[in-house]
XYZ file of N, CA and C in Angstrom:
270
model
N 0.819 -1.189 0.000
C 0.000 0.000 0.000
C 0.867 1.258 0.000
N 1.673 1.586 0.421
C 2.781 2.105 1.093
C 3.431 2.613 -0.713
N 4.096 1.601 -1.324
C 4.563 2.070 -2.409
C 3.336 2.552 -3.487
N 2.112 2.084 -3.404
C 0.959 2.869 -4.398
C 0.407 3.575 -3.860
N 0.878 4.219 -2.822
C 0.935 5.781 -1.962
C 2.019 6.424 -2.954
N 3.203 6.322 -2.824
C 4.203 6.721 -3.427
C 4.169 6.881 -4.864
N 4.132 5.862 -5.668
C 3.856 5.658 -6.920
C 2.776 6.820 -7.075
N 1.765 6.943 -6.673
C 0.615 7.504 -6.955
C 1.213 9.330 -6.907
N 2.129 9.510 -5.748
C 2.649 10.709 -5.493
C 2.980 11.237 -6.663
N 4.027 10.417 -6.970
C 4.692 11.288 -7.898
C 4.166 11.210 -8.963
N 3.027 10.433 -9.471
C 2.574 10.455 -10.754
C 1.900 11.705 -10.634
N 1.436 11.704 -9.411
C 0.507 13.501 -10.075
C 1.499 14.637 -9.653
N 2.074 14.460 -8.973
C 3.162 15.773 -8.933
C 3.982 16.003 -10.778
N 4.235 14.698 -11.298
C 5.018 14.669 -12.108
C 3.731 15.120 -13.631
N 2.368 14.749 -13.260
C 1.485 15.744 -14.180
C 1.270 16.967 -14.128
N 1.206 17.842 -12.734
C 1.283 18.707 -12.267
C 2.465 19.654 -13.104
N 3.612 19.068 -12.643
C 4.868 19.877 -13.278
C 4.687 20.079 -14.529
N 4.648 18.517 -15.568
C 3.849 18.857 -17.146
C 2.480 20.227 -17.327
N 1.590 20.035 -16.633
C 0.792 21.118 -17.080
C 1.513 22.702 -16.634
N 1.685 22.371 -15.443
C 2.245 24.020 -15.384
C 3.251 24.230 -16.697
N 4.058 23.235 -17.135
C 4.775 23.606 -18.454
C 4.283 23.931 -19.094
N 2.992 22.899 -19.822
C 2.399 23.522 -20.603
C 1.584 25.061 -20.676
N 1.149 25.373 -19.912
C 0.729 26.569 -19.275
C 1.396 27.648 -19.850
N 3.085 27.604 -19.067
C 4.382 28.295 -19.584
C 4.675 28.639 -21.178
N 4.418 27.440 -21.671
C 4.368 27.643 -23.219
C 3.549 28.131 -23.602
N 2.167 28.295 -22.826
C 1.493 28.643 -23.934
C 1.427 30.119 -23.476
N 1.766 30.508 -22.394
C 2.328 32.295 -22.641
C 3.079 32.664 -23.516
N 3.957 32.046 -23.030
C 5.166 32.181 -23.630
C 5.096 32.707 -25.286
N 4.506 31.679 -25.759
C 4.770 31.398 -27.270
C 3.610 31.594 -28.262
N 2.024 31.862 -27.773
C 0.941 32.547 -27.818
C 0.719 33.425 -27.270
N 0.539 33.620 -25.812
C -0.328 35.336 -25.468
C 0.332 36.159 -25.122
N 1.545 36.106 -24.972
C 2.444 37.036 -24.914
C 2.667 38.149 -25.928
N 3.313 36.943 -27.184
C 3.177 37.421 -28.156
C 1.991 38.783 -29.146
N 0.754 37.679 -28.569
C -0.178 38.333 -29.393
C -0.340 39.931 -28.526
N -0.271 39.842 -27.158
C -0.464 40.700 -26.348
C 0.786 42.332 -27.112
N 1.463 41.920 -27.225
C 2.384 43.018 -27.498
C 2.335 43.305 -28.886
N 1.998 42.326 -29.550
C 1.400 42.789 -31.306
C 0.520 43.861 -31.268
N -0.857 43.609 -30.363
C -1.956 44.508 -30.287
C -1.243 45.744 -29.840
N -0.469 45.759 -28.801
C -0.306 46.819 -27.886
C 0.559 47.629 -28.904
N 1.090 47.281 -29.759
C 1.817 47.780 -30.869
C 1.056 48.430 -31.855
N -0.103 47.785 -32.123
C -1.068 48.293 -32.853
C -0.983 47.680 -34.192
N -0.563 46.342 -34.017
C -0.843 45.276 -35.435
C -1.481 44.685 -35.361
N -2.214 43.854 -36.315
C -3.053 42.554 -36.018
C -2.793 41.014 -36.185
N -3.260 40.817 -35.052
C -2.182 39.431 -34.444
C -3.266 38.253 -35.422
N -2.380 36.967 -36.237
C -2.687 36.383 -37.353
C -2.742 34.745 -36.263
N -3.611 34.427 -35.857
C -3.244 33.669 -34.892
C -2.865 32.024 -35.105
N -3.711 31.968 -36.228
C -3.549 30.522 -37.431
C -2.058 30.214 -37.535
N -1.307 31.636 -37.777
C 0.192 31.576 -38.588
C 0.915 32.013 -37.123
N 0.374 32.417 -36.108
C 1.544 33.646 -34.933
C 2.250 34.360 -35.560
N 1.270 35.495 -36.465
C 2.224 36.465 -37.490
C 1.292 38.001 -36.759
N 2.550 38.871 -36.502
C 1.559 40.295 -35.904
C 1.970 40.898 -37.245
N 1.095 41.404 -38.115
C 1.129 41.978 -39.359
C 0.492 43.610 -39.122
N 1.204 44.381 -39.860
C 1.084 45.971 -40.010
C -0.006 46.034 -40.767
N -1.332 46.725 -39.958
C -2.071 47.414 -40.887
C -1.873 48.539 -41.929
N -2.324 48.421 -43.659
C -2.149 49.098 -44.683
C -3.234 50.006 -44.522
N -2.759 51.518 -44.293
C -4.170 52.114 -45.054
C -4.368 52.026 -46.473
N -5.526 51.934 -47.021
C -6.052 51.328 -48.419
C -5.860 52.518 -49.035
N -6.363 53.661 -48.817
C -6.151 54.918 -49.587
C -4.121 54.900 -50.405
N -3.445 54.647 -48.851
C -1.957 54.884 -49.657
C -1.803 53.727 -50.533
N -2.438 52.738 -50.894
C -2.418 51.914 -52.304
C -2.925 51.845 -53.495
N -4.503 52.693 -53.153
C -5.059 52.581 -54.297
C -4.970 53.816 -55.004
N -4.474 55.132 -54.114
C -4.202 56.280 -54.661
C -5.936 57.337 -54.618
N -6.795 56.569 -54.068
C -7.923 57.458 -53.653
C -7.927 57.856 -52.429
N -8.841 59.045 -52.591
C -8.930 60.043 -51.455
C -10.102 59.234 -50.140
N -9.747 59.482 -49.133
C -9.851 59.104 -48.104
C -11.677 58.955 -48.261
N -12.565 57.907 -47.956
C -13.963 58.197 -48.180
C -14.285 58.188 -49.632
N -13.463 58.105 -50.774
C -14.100 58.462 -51.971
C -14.143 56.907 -52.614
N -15.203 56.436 -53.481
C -15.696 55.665 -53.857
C -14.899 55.416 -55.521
N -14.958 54.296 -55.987
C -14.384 53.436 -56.823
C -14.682 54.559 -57.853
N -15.941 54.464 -58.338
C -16.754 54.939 -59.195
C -16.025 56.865 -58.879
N -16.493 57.156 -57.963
C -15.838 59.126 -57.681
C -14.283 58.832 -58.414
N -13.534 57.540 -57.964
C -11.889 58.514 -57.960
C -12.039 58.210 -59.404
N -12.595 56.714 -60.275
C -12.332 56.814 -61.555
C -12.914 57.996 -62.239
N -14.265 58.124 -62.191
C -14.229 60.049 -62.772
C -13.228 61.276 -62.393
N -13.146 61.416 -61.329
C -11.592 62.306 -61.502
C -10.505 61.570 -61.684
N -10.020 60.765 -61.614
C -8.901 60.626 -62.816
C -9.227 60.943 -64.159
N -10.610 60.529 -64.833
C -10.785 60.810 -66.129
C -10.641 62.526 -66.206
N -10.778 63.068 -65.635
C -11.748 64.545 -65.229
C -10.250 65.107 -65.735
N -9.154 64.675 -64.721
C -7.699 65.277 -65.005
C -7.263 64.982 -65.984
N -7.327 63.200 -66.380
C -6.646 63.217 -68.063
C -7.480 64.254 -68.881
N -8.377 64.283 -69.072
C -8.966 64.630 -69.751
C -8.648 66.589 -69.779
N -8.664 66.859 -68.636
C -7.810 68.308 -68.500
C -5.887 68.452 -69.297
N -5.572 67.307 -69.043
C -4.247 67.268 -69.189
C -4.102 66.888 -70.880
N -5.015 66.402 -71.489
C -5.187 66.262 -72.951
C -5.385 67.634 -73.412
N -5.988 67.965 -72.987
C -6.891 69.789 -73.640
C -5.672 70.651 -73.380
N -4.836 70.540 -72.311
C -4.075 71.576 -72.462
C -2.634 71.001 -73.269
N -3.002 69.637 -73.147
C -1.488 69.713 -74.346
C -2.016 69.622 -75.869
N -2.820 69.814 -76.321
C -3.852 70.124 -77.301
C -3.606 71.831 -77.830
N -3.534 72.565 -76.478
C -3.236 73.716 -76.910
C -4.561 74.866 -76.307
N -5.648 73.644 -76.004
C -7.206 74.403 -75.420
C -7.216 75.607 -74.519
């Protein structure tokens, strides 16, 4: 009885120690991480553990902040179309 006292001890001390590891890792190597991505002001990719920089869309597509697909393609036309006339001579 005496040794499956013992035996028994250390089997859960020795699960014990495993989970708190696991525990450790998973700060460690998940919420840590993600924690300081946010606090950075990226968005944490959690599938991949990638903290990626938000793009504003305007500095790619070259439209004005609020303006619609349809608005910026008429002023672009609006300007070629200015920029034809005056090398035209208009």
């Amino acid at each position: 009885m005496r040794l499956t006292v013992s035996r028994l001890k250390i089997i859960f001390l020795g699960l014990f120690a495993l989970a708190c590891a696991g525990i450790w890792v998973h700060q460690i190597f998940w919420v840590w991480p993600k924690e300081r991505c946010e606090r950075a002001g990226g968005w944490w990719d959690g599938s991949e553990r990638v903290c990626g920089q938000p793009i504003y869309i305007p500095d790619i597509t070259g439209r004005r902040e609020g303006e619609s697909r349809e608005d910026a393609a008429l002023r672009r036309a609006a300007e070629q179309a200015a920029q034809e006339r005056r090398a035209r001579g208009e």
